[in-house]
PDB file of C-alpha atoms in Angstrom:
ATOM      1  CA  UNK A   1      83.801  72.891 100.255  1.00  0.00           C
ATOM      2  CA  UNK A   2      85.407  75.804 100.955  1.00  0.00           C
ATOM      3  CA  UNK A   3      88.340  76.711 103.617  1.00  0.00           C
ATOM      4  CA  UNK A   4      86.789  79.263 106.236  1.00  0.00           C
ATOM      5  CA  UNK A   5      87.386  80.571 109.574  1.00  0.00           C
ATOM      6  CA  UNK A   6      84.756  80.099 112.061  1.00  0.00           C
ATOM      7  CA  UNK A   7      84.189  83.080 115.081  1.00  0.00           C
ATOM      8  CA  UNK A   8      81.675  82.010 117.748  1.00  0.00           C
ATOM      9  CA  UNK A   9      80.189  84.986 119.270  1.00  0.00           C
ATOM     10  CA  UNK A  10      76.980  84.347 122.086  1.00  0.00           C
ATOM     11  CA  UNK A  11      73.592  83.792 119.885  1.00  0.00           C
ATOM     12  CA  UNK A  12      75.529  83.224 116.932  1.00  0.00           C
ATOM     13  CA  UNK A  13      78.983  83.016 114.665  1.00  0.00           C
ATOM     14  CA  UNK A  14      80.587  84.911 111.997  1.00  0.00           C
ATOM     15  CA  UNK A  15      82.332  83.101 108.853  1.00  0.00           C
ATOM     16  CA  UNK A  16      85.384  84.506 106.777  1.00  0.00           C
ATOM     17  CA  UNK A  17      85.858  82.571 103.769  1.00  0.00           C
ATOM     18  CA  UNK A  18      89.700  81.844 102.803  1.00  0.00           C
ATOM     19  CA  UNK A  19      88.802  81.998  99.089  1.00  0.00           C
ATOM     20  CA  UNK A  20      85.994  84.583  97.150  1.00  0.00           C
ATOM     21  CA  UNK A  21      82.905  83.387  96.488  1.00  0.00           C
ATOM     22  CA  UNK A  22      80.327  84.767  94.317  1.00  0.00           C
ATOM     23  CA  UNK A  23      76.370  83.719  94.968  1.00  0.00           C
ATOM     24  CA  UNK A  24      76.336  83.243  99.012  1.00  0.00           C
ATOM     25  CA  UNK A  25      72.992  84.560 100.260  1.00  0.00           C
ATOM     26  CA  UNK A  26      70.801  85.062 103.505  1.00  0.00           C
ATOM     27  CA  UNK A  27      69.058  82.365 104.258  1.00  0.00           C
ATOM     28  CA  UNK A  28      71.418  79.698 102.632  1.00  0.00           C
ATOM     29  CA  UNK A  29      72.959  76.823 104.861  1.00  0.00           C
ATOM     30  CA  UNK A  30      76.418  77.042 106.050  1.00  0.00           C
ATOM     31  CA  UNK A  31      77.557  73.571 107.133  1.00  0.00           C
ATOM     32  CA  UNK A  32      80.993  72.215 108.837  1.00  0.00           C
ATOM     33  CA  UNK A  33      82.231  69.172 107.936  1.00  0.00           C
ATOM     34  CA  UNK A  34      85.567  67.442 109.058  1.00  0.00           C
ATOM     35  CA  UNK A  35      85.947  64.946 106.325  1.00  0.00           C
ATOM     36  CA  UNK A  36      82.237  63.315 105.948  1.00  0.00           C
ATOM     37  CA  UNK A  37      81.000  63.989 109.459  1.00  0.00           C
ATOM     38  CA  UNK A  38      79.106  66.986 109.943  1.00  0.00           C
ATOM     39  CA  UNK A  39      80.450  69.477 113.079  1.00  0.00           C
ATOM     40  CA  UNK A  40      77.398  72.135 112.550  1.00  0.00           C
ATOM     41  CA  UNK A  41      75.930  74.433 110.565  1.00  0.00           C
ATOM     42  CA  UNK A  42      73.351  77.467 110.689  1.00  0.00           C
ATOM     43  CA  UNK A  43      71.740  79.623 108.044  1.00  0.00           C
ATOM     44  CA  UNK A  44      73.337  82.954 106.334  1.00  0.00           C
ATOM     45  CA  UNK A  45      72.215  86.401 107.799  1.00  0.00           C
ATOM     46  CA  UNK A  46      73.206  89.720 106.603  1.00  0.00           C
ATOM     47  CA  UNK A  47      75.331  91.595 108.624  1.00  0.00           C
TER      48      UNK A  47
END
């Protein structure tokens, strides 16, 4: 798990990771949790 900020927008959202992360690629899943509970997610796309 990585701390991040979520910026919702119509038709999608932008996620800003608070710590550097290597190897994030389009097509991977981005999933949000509160403990063990899944809050939501989506697929990573290029800007």
